[in-house]
Structures are given as C-alpha cells and as structure tokens.
Short mmCIF file of C-alpha atoms in Angstrom, two decimals:
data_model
loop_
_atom_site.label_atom_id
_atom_site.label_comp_id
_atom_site.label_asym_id
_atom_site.label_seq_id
_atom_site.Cartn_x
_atom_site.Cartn_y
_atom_site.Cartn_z
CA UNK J 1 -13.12 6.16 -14.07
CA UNK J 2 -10.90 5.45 -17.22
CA UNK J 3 -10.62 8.73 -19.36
CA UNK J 4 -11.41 6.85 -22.15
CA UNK J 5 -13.23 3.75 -22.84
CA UNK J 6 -12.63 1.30 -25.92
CA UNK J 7 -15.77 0.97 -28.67
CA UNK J 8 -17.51 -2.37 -28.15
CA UNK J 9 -17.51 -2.92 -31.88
CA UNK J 10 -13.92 -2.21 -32.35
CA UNK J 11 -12.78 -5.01 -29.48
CA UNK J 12 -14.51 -7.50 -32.11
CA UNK J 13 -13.10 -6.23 -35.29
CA UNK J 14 -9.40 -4.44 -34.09
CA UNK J 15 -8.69 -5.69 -30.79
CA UNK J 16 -5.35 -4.10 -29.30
CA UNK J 17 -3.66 -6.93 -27.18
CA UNK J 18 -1.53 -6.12 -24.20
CA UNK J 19 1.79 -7.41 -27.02
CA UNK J 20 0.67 -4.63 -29.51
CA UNK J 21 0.37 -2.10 -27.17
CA UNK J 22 4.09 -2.43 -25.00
CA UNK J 23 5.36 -2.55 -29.06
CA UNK J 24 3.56 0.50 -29.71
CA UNK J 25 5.08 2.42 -25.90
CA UNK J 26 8.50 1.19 -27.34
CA UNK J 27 8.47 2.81 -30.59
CA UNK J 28 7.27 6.03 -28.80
CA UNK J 29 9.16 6.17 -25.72
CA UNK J 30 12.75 4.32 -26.65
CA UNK J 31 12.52 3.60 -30.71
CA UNK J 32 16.00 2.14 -30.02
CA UNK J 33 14.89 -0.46 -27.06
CA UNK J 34 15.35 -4.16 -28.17
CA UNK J 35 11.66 -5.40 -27.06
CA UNK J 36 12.88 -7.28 -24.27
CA UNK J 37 10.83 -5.82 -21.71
CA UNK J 38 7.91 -6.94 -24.36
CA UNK J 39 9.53 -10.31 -23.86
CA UNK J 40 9.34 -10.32 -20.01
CA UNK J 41 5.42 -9.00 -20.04
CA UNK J 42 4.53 -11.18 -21.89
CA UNK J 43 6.05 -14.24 -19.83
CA UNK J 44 3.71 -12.52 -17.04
CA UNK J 45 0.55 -12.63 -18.91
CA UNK J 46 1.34 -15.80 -19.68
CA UNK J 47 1.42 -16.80 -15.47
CA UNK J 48 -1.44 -14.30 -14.86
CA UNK J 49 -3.46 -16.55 -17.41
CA UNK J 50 -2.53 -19.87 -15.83
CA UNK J 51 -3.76 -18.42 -12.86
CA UNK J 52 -6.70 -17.27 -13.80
CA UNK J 53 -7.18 -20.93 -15.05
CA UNK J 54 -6.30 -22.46 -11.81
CA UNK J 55 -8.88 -20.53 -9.82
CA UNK J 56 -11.66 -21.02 -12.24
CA UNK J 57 -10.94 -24.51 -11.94
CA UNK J 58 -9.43 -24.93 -8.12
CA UNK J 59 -12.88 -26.45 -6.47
CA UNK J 60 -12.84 -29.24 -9.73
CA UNK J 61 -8.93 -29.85 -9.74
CA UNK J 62 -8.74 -30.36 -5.80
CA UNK J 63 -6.34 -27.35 -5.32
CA UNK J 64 -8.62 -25.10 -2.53
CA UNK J 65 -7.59 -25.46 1.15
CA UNK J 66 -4.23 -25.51 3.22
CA UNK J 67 -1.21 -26.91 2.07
CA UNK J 68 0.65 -27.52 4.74
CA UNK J 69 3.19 -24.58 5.09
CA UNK J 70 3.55 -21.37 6.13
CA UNK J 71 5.30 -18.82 4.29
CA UNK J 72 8.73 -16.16 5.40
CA UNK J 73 5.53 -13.95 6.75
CA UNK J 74 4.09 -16.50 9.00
CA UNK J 75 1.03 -17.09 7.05
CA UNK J 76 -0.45 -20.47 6.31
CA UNK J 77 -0.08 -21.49 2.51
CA UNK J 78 -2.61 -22.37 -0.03
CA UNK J 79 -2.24 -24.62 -1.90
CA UNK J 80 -2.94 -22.15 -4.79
CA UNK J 81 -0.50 -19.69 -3.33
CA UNK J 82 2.63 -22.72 -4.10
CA UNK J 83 1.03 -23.07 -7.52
CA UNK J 84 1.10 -19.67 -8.58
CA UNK J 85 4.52 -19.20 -7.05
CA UNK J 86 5.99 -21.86 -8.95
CA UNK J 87 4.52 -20.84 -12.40
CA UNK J 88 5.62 -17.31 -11.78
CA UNK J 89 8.99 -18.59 -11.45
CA UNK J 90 9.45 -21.02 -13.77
CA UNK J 91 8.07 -18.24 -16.53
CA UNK J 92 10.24 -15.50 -15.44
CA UNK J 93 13.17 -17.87 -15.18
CA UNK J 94 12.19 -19.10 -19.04
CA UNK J 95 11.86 -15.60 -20.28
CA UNK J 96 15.46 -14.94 -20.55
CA UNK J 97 14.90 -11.50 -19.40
CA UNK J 98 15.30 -11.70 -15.30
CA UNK J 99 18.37 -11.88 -13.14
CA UNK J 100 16.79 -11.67 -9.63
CA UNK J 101 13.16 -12.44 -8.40
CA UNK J 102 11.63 -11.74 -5.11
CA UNK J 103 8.24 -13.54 -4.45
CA UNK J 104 6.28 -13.19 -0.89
CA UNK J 105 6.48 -17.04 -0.62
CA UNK J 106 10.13 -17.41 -0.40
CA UNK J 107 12.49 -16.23 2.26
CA UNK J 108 15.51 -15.25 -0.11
CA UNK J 109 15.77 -13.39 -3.45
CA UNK J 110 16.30 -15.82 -6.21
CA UNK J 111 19.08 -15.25 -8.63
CA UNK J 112 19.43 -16.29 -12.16
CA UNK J 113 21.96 -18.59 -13.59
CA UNK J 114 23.95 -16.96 -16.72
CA UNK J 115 22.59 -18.75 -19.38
CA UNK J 116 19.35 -17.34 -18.38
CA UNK J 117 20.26 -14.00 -17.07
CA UNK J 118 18.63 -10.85 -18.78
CA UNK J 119 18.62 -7.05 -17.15
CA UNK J 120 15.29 -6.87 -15.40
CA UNK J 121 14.58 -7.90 -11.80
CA UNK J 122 10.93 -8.55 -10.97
CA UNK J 123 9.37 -8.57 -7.61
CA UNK J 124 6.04 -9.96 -7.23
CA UNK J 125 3.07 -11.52 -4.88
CA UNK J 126 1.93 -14.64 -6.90
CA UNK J 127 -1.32 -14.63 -5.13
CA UNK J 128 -2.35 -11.55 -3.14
CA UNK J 129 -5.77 -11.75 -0.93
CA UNK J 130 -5.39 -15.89 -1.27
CA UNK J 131 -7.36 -16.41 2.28
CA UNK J 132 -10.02 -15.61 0.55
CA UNK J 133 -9.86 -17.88 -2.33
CA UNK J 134 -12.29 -20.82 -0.53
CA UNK J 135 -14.64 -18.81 -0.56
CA UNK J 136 -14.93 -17.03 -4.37
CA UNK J 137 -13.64 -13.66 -3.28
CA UNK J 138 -11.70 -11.72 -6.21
CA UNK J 139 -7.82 -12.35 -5.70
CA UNK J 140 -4.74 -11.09 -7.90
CA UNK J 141 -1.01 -11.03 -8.85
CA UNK J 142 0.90 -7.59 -8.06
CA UNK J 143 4.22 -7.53 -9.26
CA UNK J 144 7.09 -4.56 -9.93
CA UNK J 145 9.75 -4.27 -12.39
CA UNK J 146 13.18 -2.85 -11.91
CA UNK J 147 16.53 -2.55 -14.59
CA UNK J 148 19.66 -3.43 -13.10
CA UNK J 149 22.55 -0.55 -12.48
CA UNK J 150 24.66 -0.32 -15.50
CA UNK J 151 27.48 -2.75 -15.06
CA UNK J 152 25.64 -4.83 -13.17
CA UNK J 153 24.76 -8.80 -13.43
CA UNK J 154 22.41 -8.86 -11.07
CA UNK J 155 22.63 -8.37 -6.98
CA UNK J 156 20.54 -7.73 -4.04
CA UNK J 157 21.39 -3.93 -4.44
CA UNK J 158 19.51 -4.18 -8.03
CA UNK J 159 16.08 -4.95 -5.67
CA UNK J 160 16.75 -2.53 -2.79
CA UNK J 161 15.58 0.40 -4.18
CA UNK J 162 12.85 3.00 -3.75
CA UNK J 163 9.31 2.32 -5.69
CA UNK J 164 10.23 5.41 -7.44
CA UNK J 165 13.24 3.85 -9.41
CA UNK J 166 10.68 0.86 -11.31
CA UNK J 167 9.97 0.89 -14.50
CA UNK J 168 6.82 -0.89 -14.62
CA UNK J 169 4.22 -1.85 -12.26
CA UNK J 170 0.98 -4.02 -12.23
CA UNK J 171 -1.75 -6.21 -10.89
CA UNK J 172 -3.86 -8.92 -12.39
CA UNK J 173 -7.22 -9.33 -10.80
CA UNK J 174 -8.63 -12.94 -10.88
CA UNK J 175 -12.86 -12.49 -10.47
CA UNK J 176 -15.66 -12.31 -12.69
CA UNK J 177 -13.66 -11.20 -15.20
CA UNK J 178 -9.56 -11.06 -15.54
CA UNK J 179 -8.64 -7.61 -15.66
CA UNK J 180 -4.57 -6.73 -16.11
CA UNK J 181 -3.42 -3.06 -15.06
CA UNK J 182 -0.25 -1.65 -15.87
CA UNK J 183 1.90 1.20 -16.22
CA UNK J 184 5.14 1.79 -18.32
CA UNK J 185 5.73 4.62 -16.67
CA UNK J 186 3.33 7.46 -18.15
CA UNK J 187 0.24 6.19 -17.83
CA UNK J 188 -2.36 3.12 -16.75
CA UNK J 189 -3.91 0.89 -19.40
CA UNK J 190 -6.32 -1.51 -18.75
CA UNK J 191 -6.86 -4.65 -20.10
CA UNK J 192 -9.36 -7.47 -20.05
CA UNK J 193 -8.97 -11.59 -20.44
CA UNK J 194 -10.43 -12.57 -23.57
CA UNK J 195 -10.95 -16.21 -23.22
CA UNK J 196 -12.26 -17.32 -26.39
CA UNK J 197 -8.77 -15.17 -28.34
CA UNK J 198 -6.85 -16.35 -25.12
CA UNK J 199 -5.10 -12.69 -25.02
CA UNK J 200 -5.80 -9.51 -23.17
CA UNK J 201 -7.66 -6.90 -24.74
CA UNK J 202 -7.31 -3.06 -23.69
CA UNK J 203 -10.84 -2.01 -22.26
CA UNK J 204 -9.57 1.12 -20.69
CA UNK J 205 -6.73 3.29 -22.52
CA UNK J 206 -6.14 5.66 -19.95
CA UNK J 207 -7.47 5.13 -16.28
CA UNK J 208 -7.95 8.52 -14.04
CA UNK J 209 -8.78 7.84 -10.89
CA UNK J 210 -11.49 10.81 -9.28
CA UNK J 211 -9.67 13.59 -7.29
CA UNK J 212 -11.99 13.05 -4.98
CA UNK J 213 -14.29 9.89 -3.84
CA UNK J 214 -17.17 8.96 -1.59
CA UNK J 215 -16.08 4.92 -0.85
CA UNK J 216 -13.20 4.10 1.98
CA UNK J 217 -11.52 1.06 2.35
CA UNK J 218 -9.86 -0.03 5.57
CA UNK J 219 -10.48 -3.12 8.12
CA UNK J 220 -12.92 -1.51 10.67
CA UNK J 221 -11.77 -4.82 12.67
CA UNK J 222 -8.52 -3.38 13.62
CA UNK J 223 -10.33 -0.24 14.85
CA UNK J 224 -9.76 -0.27 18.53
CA UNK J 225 -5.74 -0.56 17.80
CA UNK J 226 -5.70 3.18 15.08
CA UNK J 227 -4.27 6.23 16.18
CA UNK J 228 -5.59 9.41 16.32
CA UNK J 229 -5.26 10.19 12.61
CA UNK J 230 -7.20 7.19 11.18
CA UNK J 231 -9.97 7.36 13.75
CA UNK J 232 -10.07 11.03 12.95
CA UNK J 233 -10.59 10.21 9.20
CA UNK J 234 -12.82 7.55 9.64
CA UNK J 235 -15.40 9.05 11.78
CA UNK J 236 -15.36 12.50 9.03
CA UNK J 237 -16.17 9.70 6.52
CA UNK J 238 -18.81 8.35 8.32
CA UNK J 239 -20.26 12.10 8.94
CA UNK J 240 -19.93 13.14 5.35
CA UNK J 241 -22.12 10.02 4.22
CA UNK J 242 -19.15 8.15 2.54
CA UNK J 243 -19.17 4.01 1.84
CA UNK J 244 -17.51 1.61 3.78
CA UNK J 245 -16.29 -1.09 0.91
CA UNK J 246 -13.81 -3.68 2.51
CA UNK J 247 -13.39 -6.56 0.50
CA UNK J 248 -9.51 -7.78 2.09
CA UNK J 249 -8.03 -8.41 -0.87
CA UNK J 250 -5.74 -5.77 -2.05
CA UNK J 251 -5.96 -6.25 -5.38
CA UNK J 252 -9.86 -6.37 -5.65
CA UNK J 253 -9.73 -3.23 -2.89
CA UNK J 254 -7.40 -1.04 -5.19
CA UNK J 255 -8.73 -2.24 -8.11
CA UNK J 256 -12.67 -0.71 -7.51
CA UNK J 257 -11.04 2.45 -5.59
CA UNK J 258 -8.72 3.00 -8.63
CA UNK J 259 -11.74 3.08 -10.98
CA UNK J 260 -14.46 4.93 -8.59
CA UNK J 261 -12.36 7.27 -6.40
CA UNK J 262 -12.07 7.26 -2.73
CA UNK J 263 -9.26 5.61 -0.66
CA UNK J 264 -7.82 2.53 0.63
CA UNK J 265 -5.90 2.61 3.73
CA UNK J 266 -4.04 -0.22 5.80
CA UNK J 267 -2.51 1.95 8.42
CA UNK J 268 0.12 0.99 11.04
CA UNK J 269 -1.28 0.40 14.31
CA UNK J 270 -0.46 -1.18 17.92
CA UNK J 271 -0.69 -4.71 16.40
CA UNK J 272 0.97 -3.94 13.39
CA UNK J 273 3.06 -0.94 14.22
CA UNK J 274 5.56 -0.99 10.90
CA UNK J 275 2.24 -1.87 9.14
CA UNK J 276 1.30 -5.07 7.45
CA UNK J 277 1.18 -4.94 3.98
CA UNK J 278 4.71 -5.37 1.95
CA UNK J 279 6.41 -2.63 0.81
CA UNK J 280 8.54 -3.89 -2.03
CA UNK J 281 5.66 -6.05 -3.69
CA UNK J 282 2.75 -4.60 -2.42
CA UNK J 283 3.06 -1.32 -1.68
CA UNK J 284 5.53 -0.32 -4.71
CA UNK J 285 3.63 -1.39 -7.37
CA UNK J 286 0.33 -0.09 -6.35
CA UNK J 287 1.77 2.85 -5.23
CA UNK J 288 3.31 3.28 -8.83
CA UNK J 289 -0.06 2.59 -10.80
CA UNK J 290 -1.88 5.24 -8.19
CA UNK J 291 0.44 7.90 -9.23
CA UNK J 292 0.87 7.49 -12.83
CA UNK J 293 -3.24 7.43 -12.62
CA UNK J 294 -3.11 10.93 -11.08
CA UNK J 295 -4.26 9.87 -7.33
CA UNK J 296 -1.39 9.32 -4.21
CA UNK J 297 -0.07 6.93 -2.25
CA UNK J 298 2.02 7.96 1.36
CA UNK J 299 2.61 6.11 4.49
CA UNK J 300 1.13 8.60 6.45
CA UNK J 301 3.59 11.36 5.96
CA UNK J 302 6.09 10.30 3.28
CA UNK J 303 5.20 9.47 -0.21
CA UNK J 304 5.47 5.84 -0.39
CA UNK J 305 7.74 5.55 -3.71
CA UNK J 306 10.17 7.51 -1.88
CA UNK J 307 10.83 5.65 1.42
CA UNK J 308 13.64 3.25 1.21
CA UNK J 309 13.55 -0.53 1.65
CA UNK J 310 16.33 -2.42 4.40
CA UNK J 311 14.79 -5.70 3.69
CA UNK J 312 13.24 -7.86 0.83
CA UNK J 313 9.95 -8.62 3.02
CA UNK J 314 9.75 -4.77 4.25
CA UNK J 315 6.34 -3.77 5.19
CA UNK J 316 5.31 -0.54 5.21
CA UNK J 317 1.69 1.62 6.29
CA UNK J 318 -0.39 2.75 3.18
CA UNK J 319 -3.28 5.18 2.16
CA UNK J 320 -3.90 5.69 -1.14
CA UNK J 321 -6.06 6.97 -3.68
CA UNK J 322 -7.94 9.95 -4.93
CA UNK J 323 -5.66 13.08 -4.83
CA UNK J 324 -8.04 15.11 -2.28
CA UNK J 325 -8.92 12.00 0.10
CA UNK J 326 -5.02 10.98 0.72
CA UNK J 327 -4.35 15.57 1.21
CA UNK J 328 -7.11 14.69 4.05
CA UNK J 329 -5.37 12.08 5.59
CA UNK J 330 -1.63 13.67 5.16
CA UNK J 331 -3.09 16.80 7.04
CA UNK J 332 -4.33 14.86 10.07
CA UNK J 333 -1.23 13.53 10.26
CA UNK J 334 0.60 17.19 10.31
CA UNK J 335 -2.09 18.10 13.17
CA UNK J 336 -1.05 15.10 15.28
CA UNK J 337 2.87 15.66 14.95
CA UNK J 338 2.39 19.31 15.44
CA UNK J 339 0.50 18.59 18.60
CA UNK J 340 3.09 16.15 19.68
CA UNK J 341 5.73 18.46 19.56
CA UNK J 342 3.82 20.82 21.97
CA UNK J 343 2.96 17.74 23.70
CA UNK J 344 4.55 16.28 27.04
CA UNK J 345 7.82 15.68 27.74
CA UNK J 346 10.14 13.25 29.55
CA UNK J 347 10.84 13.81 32.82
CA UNK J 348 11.28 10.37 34.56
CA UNK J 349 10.41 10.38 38.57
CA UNK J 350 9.00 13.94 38.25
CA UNK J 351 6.81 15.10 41.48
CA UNK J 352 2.68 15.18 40.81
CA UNK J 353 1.32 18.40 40.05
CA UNK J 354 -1.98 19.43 40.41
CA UNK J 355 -3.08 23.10 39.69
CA UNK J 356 -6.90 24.81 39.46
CA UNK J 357 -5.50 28.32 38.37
CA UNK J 358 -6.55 30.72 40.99
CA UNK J 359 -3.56 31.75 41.57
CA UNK J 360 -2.26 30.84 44.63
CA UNK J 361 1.71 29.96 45.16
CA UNK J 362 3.15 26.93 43.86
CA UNK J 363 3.65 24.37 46.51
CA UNK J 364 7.30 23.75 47.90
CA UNK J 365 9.40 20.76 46.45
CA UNK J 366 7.13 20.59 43.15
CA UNK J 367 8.53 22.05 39.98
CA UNK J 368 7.44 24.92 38.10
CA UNK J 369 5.70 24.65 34.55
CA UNK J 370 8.29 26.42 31.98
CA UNK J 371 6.93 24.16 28.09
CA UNK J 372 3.47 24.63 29.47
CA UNK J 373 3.51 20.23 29.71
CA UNK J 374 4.87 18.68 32.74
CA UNK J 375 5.32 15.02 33.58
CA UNK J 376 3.41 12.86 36.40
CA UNK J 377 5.19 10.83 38.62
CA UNK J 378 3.57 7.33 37.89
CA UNK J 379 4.16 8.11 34.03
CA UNK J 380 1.18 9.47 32.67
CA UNK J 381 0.92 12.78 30.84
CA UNK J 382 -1.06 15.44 31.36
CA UNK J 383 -2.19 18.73 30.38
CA UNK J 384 -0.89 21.80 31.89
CA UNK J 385 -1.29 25.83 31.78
CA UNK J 386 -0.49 27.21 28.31
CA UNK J 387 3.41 27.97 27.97
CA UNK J 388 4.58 31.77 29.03
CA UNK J 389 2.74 31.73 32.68
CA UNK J 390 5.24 32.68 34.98
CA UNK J 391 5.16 30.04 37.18
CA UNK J 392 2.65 26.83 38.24
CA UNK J 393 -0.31 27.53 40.64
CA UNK J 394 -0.74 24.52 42.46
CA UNK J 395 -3.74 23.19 45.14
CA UNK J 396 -3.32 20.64 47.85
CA UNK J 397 -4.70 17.38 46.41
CA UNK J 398 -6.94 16.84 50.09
CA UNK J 399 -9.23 19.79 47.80
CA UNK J 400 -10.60 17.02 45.58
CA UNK J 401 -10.43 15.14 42.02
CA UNK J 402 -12.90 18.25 41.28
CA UNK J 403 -10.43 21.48 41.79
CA UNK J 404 -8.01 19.28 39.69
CA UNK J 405 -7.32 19.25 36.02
CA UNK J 406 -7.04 15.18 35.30
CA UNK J 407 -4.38 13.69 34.06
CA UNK J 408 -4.17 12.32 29.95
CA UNK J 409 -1.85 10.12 28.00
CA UNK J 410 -1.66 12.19 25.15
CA UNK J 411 -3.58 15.49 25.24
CA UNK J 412 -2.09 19.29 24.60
CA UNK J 413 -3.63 22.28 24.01
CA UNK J 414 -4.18 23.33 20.45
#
C-alpha cells in the first residue's frame, strides 16, 4: 500500500490538488521549466473528469451499448469509447502543449497544426476495459507522455520510442470513486475526484507497491492456449494459497494489484502469440508507474520499458507487479529457454529411433545420437539418452510400445 496516507482532517482544511502538486515537482526537479507540462495535465484531468461524468451518467444520457464501429484493433466501439476519444482530443489539441497524439481508436497518429503545436506528444487509451462498461465494471484512461527530440516539430519518430524515454505516465480509474495515478518520473502520487471542489485531491503521497503479494491476475479463460511458464506459475499460485482476482479491465486490475501486491499478467499465447494488450498505450504507461512504485514490469524476459516499438498499435506480453512475484515468473522463463536450448533439434526426414538402453548395437541405416536429442521422422520430438553416450542403442520396434521410450513435442532432460 501507499507509504504514506493523507490526514482526513487536512483533505478538508489544506487539500493539495493534482495543479499544486506538478507546481510543487517543478520547482524541485527543473526550477527553470515554464509550467507547460502543468498546462498539458491539467487539460487531462480536465477529460478524465468529463469522463468520469459520462459514465456516471451513460444509462440516463442514452450513451451505453454499440455504436456501430469497430476500431484499428478490430474491436466493436462503444459508444462511450467515441466520446471519450473525442474529448481527449479536442483537450489535448486546446492545450497548446501537444504536437502528436496516438489514441487506440484511431488508425494514424494525429499531428498538430502550428498554431497549436507545443513539445509534448501524448499517447493514450480514452477508455480502457470499455466492454465492460454495460455492466458497472470499473473502467479507466491510461495515457503516456513523451518530449519531442530537440529540434524537432513533431514526427512519428517523437512517438516511436521505448517506455523508458517518457516523462510521465498515468491512469484514471472511473468506479466507485475516481482515482488519478501518476508519475513525473520519481515517484507515484495518488489522487482522488472530489466532486463537490470538482478537483483531485492527493489521498496517497507516495504509493509502494508490496515486494511480494498473495492475489494474481490473469484470464484463466485463455488457459488451455499458455505455455509452460504461465501454467507453471499459475498452478505454484494455486499451491501456495494465493487469490485469483480477474476483473478484465486493466486499469481496475493494476490499479488493486498496485495497492495490495501480487501480479497481473496477460501473457502471449497460441491465440495471441505477440500478446494482446498495447504496448505503446498500455503497456508503457503502466509499466512506468510499476517501476517508479518499486515493483516490475517484463514481457517475459525483457523489461518492458526497454523493448522497442515498430508500430503505433504494437502489442506486447506483460507481467507485472510486486518485485518478488515478476523474479518468479522471469526465472521460469530462464528454465524454459535453458531447456530449449538442450532441447530437440531440426533434422527434417530423419529415420525413427527407438532405443530401451541395454545396450545392444545400433540398428543399420538409423543415425547415431551425438546432442543427446534426435528428430522423428513424422516431426515430433522426442527424448533421447543424455549427451556424451558413445553411440545410440536401438531395439526393433516388433518388441513393443513398452521397451520404447515415447515420443514428446517438447520434453529434454533437465
């Protein structure tokens, strides 16, 4: 939880608004900084609060259900997914302080005109987890923050960078209450909606997420498609009594494993094999506030603020969260690669062979064993003697399926 959490009585009497406090970061960190990056937050709390608005009130104002579209992913649009997009935009735009945008909904980055042109780019999801918005679940905004190159006005190349090169990341979460997390860099502040002042308040000064937690998050739906890594995990969760909390919205996932430990995973798998979840405007930003939290955030083997993006609409694998549950996962990963590179190789059209180890000859016209891993010759792998015997010992397949070691699609020794 949040190392620090504000008095009750001073929220009533001194309440420290999200303005106050990106001020107070600029007179610390860059005394000689102009304020507009104050200029652009504040633009985004002022979308994040129309938001929140728009899904108190989207049963009364008619604006639940399908629009009609689909976005540059594929998915069907909500009608409160076109909404948020456009108020996003047109508050950015307003700002004065953007020169390119990237939004989920759209299929191309959106560049500035001069007059309007400032030296931040902003890439955001204007309504993350919105399939479940009929039915009350918690959604949320995530967005990212980059500065242009020096010299530049604003390109593409300004937006395809690594997660590592932001300046500020952050997510608004739209459910019982309307909480706004952020980092500037150093550290995550929390803040919370208040309705009747119509500003946000900081509630939690400095968030530290648990090294370690007891709650994992990941679509058990998808399980049948995981490799051997995730099911791995998974099951040593289950045996170690942890808590299986899926809510499928990102934002409302992160958001509880960010202030009670544990981990939140969307991994790649065979229906998703690049993964699923957006690298440049989902993955980025969350990745960032993890971090700067003290928990981690990798794609499996790579931190994820390092890998590089090719496209705008990049997705990307992801398990993050407390510092010791992400190690866990990172290790099973090293496991499986190791034992892949011991594993079998590729040897196209290669004879069948069959051994039981008692030593006989090895049959004429079949190859000996030199890795220790030979190849069948209908294309499945399968496990042979450990590497260094001298040569393959071999019986007649009329002996049985029993005097035979079976064949595997994956399997080495250890």
């Amino acid at each position: 939880m949040s190392k620090e959490a504000a008095d009750p009585a001073m929220l009533q009497t001194d309440p420290f608004t999200l303005s106050a406090f990106v001020l107070s970061q600029q007179h610390i960190q860059a005394p000689s900084a102009r304020g507009h990056l104050t200029v652009l937050l504040n633009a985004i709390t002022v979308g994040c609060k129309f938001v929140s608005t728009s899904v108190r009130k989207a049963g009364l104002a008619g604006v639940l259900g399908l629009a009609g579209s689909s976005n540059v992913q594929g998915e069907d649009q909500k009608k409160l997914d076109i909404l948020s997009n456009e108020v996003f935009k047109n508050v950015l735009k307003k700002s004065g302080q953007c020169c390119v945008l990237v939004t989920e909904e759209e299929d191309d980055p959106i560049f500035i005109e001069e007059g309007q042109r400032g030296e931040y780019c902003v890439v955001f999801d204007p309504l993350d987890g919105s399939s479940n918005i009929d039915c009350g679940v918690s959604v949320g905004t995530i967005f990212g923050i980059y500065k242009i190159k020096p010299g530049s006005t604003g390109s593409l190349d300004d937006v395809m960078r690594a997660g590592k090169e932001m300046v500020c990341a952050g997510y608004c979460m739209y459910g019982s209450m309307t909480y706004l997390m952020i980092t500037l860099g150093d550290k995550v502040s929390g803040f919370t909606l208040d309705s009747a002042l119509g500003e946000f308040v900081m509630t939690h000064p400095d968030v530290r997420i648990p090294d370690k937690g007891k709650i994992y998050s990941i679509n058990e739906g998808n399980s049948r498609n995981w490799d051997k890594a995730v099911t791995q995990y998974v099951e040593d969760c289950k045996s170690a009594g942890y808590s299986l909390r899926y809510v499928g919205s990102m934002v409302a996932d992160v958001h509880r494993t960010l202030l009670y430990g544990g981990i939140f995973m969307y991994p790649a798998d065979k229906k998703s094999p690049k993964g699923k979840l957006r690298m440049l405007y989902e993955c980025y930003p969350m990745a960032m506030l993890m971090e700067k939290a003290g928990g981690r955030a990798i794609d499996g083997k790579t931190r994820i603020l390092d890998l590089p993006p090719t496209g705008i609409h990049d997705r990307a694998p992801i398990y993050l969260g407390s510092r010791q549950e992400v190690d866990k996962v990172e290790q099973l990963y090293q496991q499986l690669a190791q034992k892949l590179e011991r594993g079998p190789g590729v040897l196209p059209g290669a004879a069948p062979v069959m051994f039981d180890g008692r030593g006989g000859a090895a049959l004429p016209g079949v190859a000996k064993v030199k890795s220790g891993v030979e190849k069948c010759g209908g294309g499945a792998n399968f496990e042979a003697h450990p590497p260094g015997l001298p040569e393959l010992h071999t019986v007649p397949p009329t002996l049985g399926k029993g005097r035979m070691d079976a064949c595997t699609s994956l399997m080495s020794r250890p």
